[in-house]
Amino acid sequence: QVQLQASGGGLVQAGGSLRLSCTASGITFSTKAIGWYRQAPGKQRELVAGLNTAGSTTYADFVKGRFTISRDNAKNTVYLQMNSLKAEDTAVYYCNYYFGRRDSRYHDMDYWGKGTQVTVSS
């Protein structure tokens, strides 16, 4: 079974930066659309950013201009560079397949892995 694993989270002050990494075995990221998602306590999981196989990116309005999704094919890794972090960015971040900005099929995916905790102190 293919498993995607997010890492790189931590505790950071507001205004700071973090870079998350998504790795997986069994798949080649350059052939898959991959997204970053997050879930804050008591809230529904939401799409943060998506990257399709052509290299086109999509961002949720609440991270536009602050976060950047990218892919390193040689390392088979997808990154999420997060700058100008805010307290409201605090959540568990996950990577998983991406279907499109307005496609909610990600809610039906069974596997999410452990995610990586991002905590932004104000």
JSON list of C-alpha atoms in Angstrom, two decimals:
[
{"chain": "A", "resi": 1, "resn": "GLN", "atom": "CA", "xyz": [0.00, 0.00, 0.00]},
{"chain": "A", "resi": 2, "resn": "VAL", "atom": "CA", "xyz": [1.29, 3.41, -0.90]},
{"chain": "A", "resi": 3, "resn": "GLN", "atom": "CA", "xyz": [1.78, 5.61, 2.12]},
{"chain": "A", "resi": 4, "resn": "LEU", "atom": "CA", "xyz": [2.48, 9.32, 2.02]},
{"chain": "A", "resi": 5, "resn": "GLN", "atom": "CA", "xyz": [4.27, 10.78, 5.00]},
{"chain": "A", "resi": 6, "resn": "ALA", "atom": "CA", "xyz": [4.42, 14.41, 6.01]},
{"chain": "A", "resi": 7, "resn": "SER", "atom": "CA", "xyz": [7.26, 15.77, 8.14]},
{"chain": "A", "resi": 8, "resn": "GLY", "atom": "CA", "xyz": [8.95, 19.00, 9.11]},
{"chain": "A", "resi": 9, "resn": "GLY", "atom": "CA", "xyz": [6.42, 20.55, 11.45]},
{"chain": "A", "resi": 10, "resn": "GLY", "atom": "CA", "xyz": [7.26, 22.22, 14.71]},
{"chain": "A", "resi": 11, "resn": "LEU", "atom": "CA", "xyz": [6.75, 25.20, 16.94]},
{"chain": "A", "resi": 12, "resn": "VAL", "atom": "CA", "xyz": [7.43, 28.61, 15.45]},
{"chain": "A", "resi": 13, "resn": "GLN", "atom": "CA", "xyz": [6.64, 32.19, 16.36]},
{"chain": "A", "resi": 14, "resn": "ALA", "atom": "CA", "xyz": [4.21, 34.21, 14.33]},
{"chain": "A", "resi": 15, "resn": "GLY", "atom": "CA", "xyz": [5.94, 35.64, 11.30]},
{"chain": "A", "resi": 16, "resn": "GLY", "atom": "CA", "xyz": [8.34, 32.71, 11.11]},
{"chain": "A", "resi": 17, "resn": "SER", "atom": "CA", "xyz": [8.79, 30.01, 8.49]},
{"chain": "A", "resi": 18, "resn": "LEU", "atom": "CA", "xyz": [8.74, 26.26, 8.19]},
{"chain": "A", "resi": 19, "resn": "ARG", "atom": "CA", "xyz": [9.22, 23.86, 5.32]},
{"chain": "A", "resi": 20, "resn": "LEU", "atom": "CA", "xyz": [7.22, 20.67, 5.27]},
{"chain": "A", "resi": 21, "resn": "SER", "atom": "CA", "xyz": [8.21, 17.61, 3.29]},
{"chain": "A", "resi": 22, "resn": "CYS", "atom": "CA", "xyz": [6.06, 14.86, 1.82]},
{"chain": "A", "resi": 23, "resn": "THR", "atom": "CA", "xyz": [7.67, 11.56, 0.98]},
{"chain": "A", "resi": 24, "resn": "ALA", "atom": "CA", "xyz": [6.28, 8.23, -0.14]},
{"chain": "A", "resi": 25, "resn": "SER", "atom": "CA", "xyz": [7.30, 4.82, -1.28]},
{"chain": "A", "resi": 26, "resn": "GLY", "atom": "CA", "xyz": [5.68, 3.07, -4.17]},
{"chain": "A", "resi": 27, "resn": "ILE", "atom": "CA", "xyz": [4.73, 6.10, -6.19]},
{"chain": "A", "resi": 28, "resn": "THR", "atom": "CA", "xyz": [6.53, 8.65, -8.33]},
{"chain": "A", "resi": 29, "resn": "PHE", "atom": "CA", "xyz": [5.37, 12.13, -7.39]},
{"chain": "A", "resi": 30, "resn": "SER", "atom": "CA", "xyz": [5.97, 13.53, -10.85]},
{"chain": "A", "resi": 31, "resn": "THR", "atom": "CA", "xyz": [3.14, 11.32, -12.13]},
{"chain": "A", "resi": 32, "resn": "LYS", "atom": "CA", "xyz": [0.67, 12.19, -9.37]},
{"chain": "A", "resi": 33, "resn": "ALA", "atom": "CA", "xyz": [-1.16, 15.32, -8.33]},
{"chain": "A", "resi": 34, "resn": "ILE", "atom": "CA", "xyz": [-0.32, 15.94, -4.69]},
{"chain": "A", "resi": 35, "resn": "GLY", "atom": "CA", "xyz": [-1.84, 18.32, -2.20]},
{"chain": "A", "resi": 36, "resn": "TRP", "atom": "CA", "xyz": [-1.18, 19.63, 1.26]},
{"chain": "A", "resi": 37, "resn": "TYR", "atom": "CA", "xyz": [-4.08, 19.66, 3.68]},
{"chain": "A", "resi": 38, "resn": "ARG", "atom": "CA", "xyz": [-4.52, 20.69, 7.27]},
{"chain": "A", "resi": 39, "resn": "GLN", "atom": "CA", "xyz": [-6.87, 20.07, 10.14]},
{"chain": "A", "resi": 40, "resn": "ALA", "atom": "CA", "xyz": [-7.12, 22.26, 13.18]},
{"chain": "A", "resi": 41, "resn": "PRO", "atom": "CA", "xyz": [-8.74, 20.99, 16.39]},
{"chain": "A", "resi": 42, "resn": "GLY", "atom": "CA", "xyz": [-12.50, 20.91, 16.08]},
{"chain": "A", "resi": 43, "resn": "LYS", "atom": "CA", "xyz": [-12.40, 21.85, 12.42]},
{"chain": "A", "resi": 44, "resn": "GLN", "atom": "CA", "xyz": [-12.82, 20.00, 9.17]},
{"chain": "A", "resi": 45, "resn": "ARG", "atom": "CA", "xyz": [-9.79, 19.04, 7.13]},
{"chain": "A", "resi": 46, "resn": "GLU", "atom": "CA", "xyz": [-9.16, 21.60, 4.40]},
{"chain": "A", "resi": 47, "resn": "LEU", "atom": "CA", "xyz": [-7.08, 21.93, 1.27]},
{"chain": "A", "resi": 48, "resn": "VAL", "atom": "CA", "xyz": [-4.06, 24.20, 1.62]},
{"chain": "A", "resi": 49, "resn": "ALA", "atom": "CA", "xyz": [-2.26, 23.81, -1.70]},
{"chain": "A", "resi": 50, "resn": "GLY", "atom": "CA", "xyz": [-2.20, 21.50, -4.69]},
{"chain": "A", "resi": 51, "resn": "LEU", "atom": "CA", "xyz": [0.33, 20.64, -7.37]},
{"chain": "A", "resi": 52, "resn": "ASN", "atom": "CA", "xyz": [-0.66, 18.79, -10.51]},
{"chain": "A", "resi": 53, "resn": "THR", "atom": "CA", "xyz": [1.53, 16.71, -12.78]},
{"chain": "A", "resi": 54, "resn": "ALA", "atom": "CA", "xyz": [2.02, 19.61, -15.18]},
{"chain": "A", "resi": 55, "resn": "GLY", "atom": "CA", "xyz": [3.45, 21.72, -12.39]},
{"chain": "A", "resi": 56, "resn": "SER", "atom": "CA", "xyz": [0.46, 24.00, -11.96]},
{"chain": "A", "resi": 57, "resn": "THR", "atom": "CA", "xyz": [-0.24, 25.07, -8.41]},
{"chain": "A", "resi": 58, "resn": "THR", "atom": "CA", "xyz": [-3.36, 26.02, -6.50]},
{"chain": "A", "resi": 59, "resn": "TYR", "atom": "CA", "xyz": [-3.58, 27.71, -3.12]},
{"chain": "A", "resi": 60, "resn": "ALA", "atom": "CA", "xyz": [-6.34, 28.30, -0.66]},
{"chain": "A", "resi": 61, "resn": "ASP", "atom": "CA", "xyz": [-7.08, 31.98, -0.30]},
{"chain": "A", "resi": 62, "resn": "PHE", "atom": "CA", "xyz": [-5.92, 31.98, 3.29]},
{"chain": "A", "resi": 63, "resn": "VAL", "atom": "CA", "xyz": [-2.33, 31.03, 2.32]},
{"chain": "A", "resi": 64, "resn": "LYS", "atom": "CA", "xyz": [-1.90, 32.81, -1.00]},
{"chain": "A", "resi": 65, "resn": "GLY", "atom": "CA", "xyz": [1.30, 34.78, -1.10]},
{"chain": "A", "resi": 66, "resn": "ARG", "atom": "CA", "xyz": [2.65, 33.06, 2.01]},
{"chain": "A", "resi": 67, "resn": "PHE", "atom": "CA", "xyz": [2.90, 29.35, 1.17]},
{"chain": "A", "resi": 68, "resn": "THR", "atom": "CA", "xyz": [4.55, 27.68, -1.79]},
{"chain": "A", "resi": 69, "resn": "ILE", "atom": "CA", "xyz": [4.13, 24.09, -2.90]},
{"chain": "A", "resi": 70, "resn": "SER", "atom": "CA", "xyz": [6.89, 22.53, -4.97]},
{"chain": "A", "resi": 71, "resn": "ARG", "atom": "CA", "xyz": [8.23, 19.19, -6.07]},
{"chain": "A", "resi": 72, "resn": "ASP", "atom": "CA", "xyz": [11.75, 17.79, -6.33]},
{"chain": "A", "resi": 73, "resn": "ASN", "atom": "CA", "xyz": [11.56, 14.92, -8.79]},
{"chain": "A", "resi": 74, "resn": "ALA", "atom": "CA", "xyz": [15.10, 13.73, -8.06]},
{"chain": "A", "resi": 75, "resn": "LYS", "atom": "CA", "xyz": [14.26, 13.34, -4.39]},
{"chain": "A", "resi": 76, "resn": "ASN", "atom": "CA", "xyz": [10.66, 12.27, -5.06]},
{"chain": "A", "resi": 77, "resn": "THR", "atom": "CA", "xyz": [9.53, 14.79, -2.48]},
{"chain": "A", "resi": 78, "resn": "VAL", "atom": "CA", "xyz": [6.86, 17.46, -2.39]},
{"chain": "A", "resi": 79, "resn": "TYR", "atom": "CA", "xyz": [7.44, 20.49, -0.20]},
{"chain": "A", "resi": 80, "resn": "LEU", "atom": "CA", "xyz": [5.33, 23.15, 1.40]},
{"chain": "A", "resi": 81, "resn": "GLN", "atom": "CA", "xyz": [7.27, 26.29, 2.20]},
{"chain": "A", "resi": 82, "resn": "MET", "atom": "CA", "xyz": [5.35, 28.28, 4.75]},
{"chain": "A", "resi": 83, "resn": "ASN", "atom": "CA", "xyz": [6.32, 31.89, 5.38]},
{"chain": "A", "resi": 84, "resn": "SER", "atom": "CA", "xyz": [4.75, 34.66, 7.44]},
{"chain": "A", "resi": 85, "resn": "LEU", "atom": "CA", "xyz": [3.06, 32.09, 9.62]},
{"chain": "A", "resi": 86, "resn": "LYS", "atom": "CA", "xyz": [0.08, 33.12, 11.67]},
{"chain": "A", "resi": 87, "resn": "ALA", "atom": "CA", "xyz": [-1.44, 31.64, 14.81]},
{"chain": "A", "resi": 88, "resn": "GLU", "atom": "CA", "xyz": [-4.42, 30.51, 12.73]},
{"chain": "A", "resi": 89, "resn": "ASP", "atom": "CA", "xyz": [-2.10, 28.31, 10.66]},
{"chain": "A", "resi": 90, "resn": "THR", "atom": "CA", "xyz": [-1.75, 26.04, 13.69]},
{"chain": "A", "resi": 91, "resn": "ALA", "atom": "CA", "xyz": [-2.95, 22.59, 12.63]},
{"chain": "A", "resi": 92, "resn": "VAL", "atom": "CA", "xyz": [-1.85, 19.10, 11.72]},
{"chain": "A", "resi": 93, "resn": "TYR", "atom": "CA", "xyz": [-0.66, 19.15, 8.13]},
{"chain": "A", "resi": 94, "resn": "TYR", "atom": "CA", "xyz": [-1.00, 16.20, 5.80]},
{"chain": "A", "resi": 95, "resn": "CYS", "atom": "CA", "xyz": [-0.05, 15.40, 2.23]},
{"chain": "A", "resi": 96, "resn": "ASN", "atom": "CA", "xyz": [-2.19, 13.26, 0.01]},
{"chain": "A", "resi": 97, "resn": "TYR", "atom": "CA", "xyz": [-3.48, 12.96, -3.52]},
{"chain": "A", "resi": 98, "resn": "TYR", "atom": "CA", "xyz": [-4.94, 16.12, -5.00]},
{"chain": "A", "resi": 99, "resn": "PHE", "atom": "CA", "xyz": [-8.06, 16.24, -7.16]},
{"chain": "A", "resi": 100, "resn": "GLY", "atom": "CA", "xyz": [-8.50, 19.92, -7.87]},
{"chain": "A", "resi": 101, "resn": "ARG", "atom": "CA", "xyz": [-9.22, 23.11, -6.00]},
{"chain": "A", "resi": 102, "resn": "ARG", "atom": "CA", "xyz": [-12.99, 22.69, -5.89]},
{"chain": "A", "resi": 103, "resn": "ASP", "atom": "CA", "xyz": [-13.00, 18.91, -5.82]},
{"chain": "A", "resi": 104, "resn": "SER", "atom": "CA", "xyz": [-13.97, 17.62, -2.40]},
{"chain": "A", "resi": 105, "resn": "ARG", "atom": "CA", "xyz": [-13.16, 13.97, -3.05]},
{"chain": "A", "resi": 106, "resn": "TYR", "atom": "CA", "xyz": [-10.24, 14.22, -0.65]},
{"chain": "A", "resi": 107, "resn": "HIS", "atom": "CA", "xyz": [-12.77, 14.03, 2.18]},
{"chain": "A", "resi": 108, "resn": "ASP", "atom": "CA", "xyz": [-13.46, 10.45, 1.11]},
{"chain": "A", "resi": 109, "resn": "MET", "atom": "CA", "xyz": [-9.87, 9.25, 1.26]},
{"chain": "A", "resi": 110, "resn": "ASP", "atom": "CA", "xyz": [-9.28, 6.67, 3.95]},
{"chain": "A", "resi": 111, "resn": "TYR", "atom": "CA", "xyz": [-5.53, 7.00, 4.50]},
{"chain": "A", "resi": 112, "resn": "TRP", "atom": "CA", "xyz": [-4.06, 10.19, 5.88]},
{"chain": "A", "resi": 113, "resn": "GLY", "atom": "CA", "xyz": [-1.05, 9.13, 7.84]},
{"chain": "A", "resi": 114, "resn": "LYS", "atom": "CA", "xyz": [-0.01, 10.80, 11.07]},
{"chain": "A", "resi": 115, "resn": "GLY", "atom": "CA", "xyz": [0.53, 14.23, 9.59]},
{"chain": "A", "resi": 116, "resn": "THR", "atom": "CA", "xyz": [2.92, 16.75, 11.07]},
{"chain": "A", "resi": 117, "resn": "GLN", "atom": "CA", "xyz": [1.98, 19.25, 13.75]},
{"chain": "A", "resi": 118, "resn": "VAL", "atom": "CA", "xyz": [2.55, 22.93, 13.06]},
{"chain": "A", "resi": 119, "resn": "THR", "atom": "CA", "xyz": [2.11, 25.24, 16.01]},
{"chain": "A", "resi": 120, "resn": "VAL", "atom": "CA", "xyz": [2.43, 28.99, 15.59]},
{"chain": "A", "resi": 121, "resn": "SER", "atom": "CA", "xyz": [2.69, 31.03, 18.75]},
{"chain": "A", "resi": 122, "resn": "SER", "atom": "CA", "xyz": [1.44, 34.58, 18.74]}
]
